[in-house]
Structures are given as structure tokens and as C-alpha cells.
């Protein structure tokens, strides 16, 4: 295997890993938010909706992540 092909392969694997890891925390944020709310789905939805109202156009995973950060900041 020549050097440019090896570099391209390493970059492709790194990009794939980065994309996979970037996508994963969004699901984890919503799971963490659900734990914070003690399983109360209504509260989870209200917190996510509140974050979306504060910043229209953000995705649901981003809203969940922001809600977790806001909770952590406000409850320390």
C-alpha cells in the first residue's frame, strides 16, 4: 500500500469515527435528561420545547443537550 492511500484510509476512518461519535452524544443527552426528570416524559418534552423556543431552528438533540447543560448549571 502506497503512502497516499494509507493516509487517505486513515483520514477516512478518522472522519467516520468523528461522525459516529458526534452523533452519539445527542441520544445520550436525551437519555440523561430523562434521568434528570425521573422518567417524566412530559417534563422532558417541556424542557426540550423551552430550549427550542429560546433558539428556534436548533435540532431536538441539540435542545436536549442544552437542557441538560442548563439543568447542571442551575443546580450546582
XYZ file of C-alpha atoms in Angstrom:
76
model
C 0.000 0.000 0.000
C 1.479 3.327 -1.015
C 1.691 6.310 1.323
C -1.164 8.463 -0.120
C -3.555 5.510 0.029
C -2.628 4.784 3.641
C -3.107 8.434 4.603
C -6.449 8.550 2.808
C -7.572 5.378 4.586
C -6.555 6.745 7.986
C -8.366 10.036 7.279
C -11.478 8.174 6.159
C -11.515 6.068 9.332
C -10.925 9.177 11.459
C -13.763 11.030 9.724
C -16.117 8.081 10.141
C -15.244 7.785 13.831
C -15.709 11.522 14.356
C -19.121 11.483 12.664
C -20.211 8.454 14.691
C -19.065 9.986 17.985
C -20.631 13.335 17.126
C -23.993 11.709 16.563
C -23.922 9.579 19.695
C -23.981 12.257 22.461
C -27.269 13.641 21.212
C -29.030 10.407 22.122
C -27.161 10.300 25.387
C -28.245 13.866 26.224
C -31.896 12.947 25.885
C -31.358 9.811 27.987
C -29.580 11.894 30.620
C -32.384 14.461 30.551
C -34.912 11.645 31.050
C -32.934 10.505 34.115
C -32.824 14.057 35.464
C -36.603 14.272 35.086
C -37.020 10.898 36.820
C -38.711 9.430 33.756
C -41.357 12.160 33.469
C -41.780 12.339 29.674
C -43.938 15.467 29.913
C -41.181 17.335 31.714
C -38.596 16.144 29.207
C -40.730 17.461 26.355
C -41.330 20.798 28.124
C -37.608 21.304 28.724
C -36.745 20.450 25.122
C -39.534 22.707 23.836
C -38.299 25.545 26.050
C -34.802 25.254 24.591
C -36.195 25.215 21.057
C -38.233 28.333 21.879
C -35.071 30.070 23.134
C -33.175 29.226 19.954
C -35.550 28.498 17.070
C -34.074 26.269 14.422
C -31.933 24.065 16.657
C -32.358 20.340 16.422
C -34.032 18.235 19.074
C -30.740 16.580 20.104
C -29.114 19.988 20.489
C -32.090 21.193 22.539
C -31.782 18.154 24.822
C -28.075 18.799 25.237
C -28.722 22.451 26.104
C -31.431 21.469 28.576
C -29.000 19.128 30.358
C -26.323 21.842 30.488
C -28.863 24.398 31.777
C -30.026 21.976 34.479
C -26.458 21.261 35.538
C -25.598 24.948 35.622
C -28.708 25.919 37.586
C -28.441 23.098 40.115
C -24.838 23.278 41.294
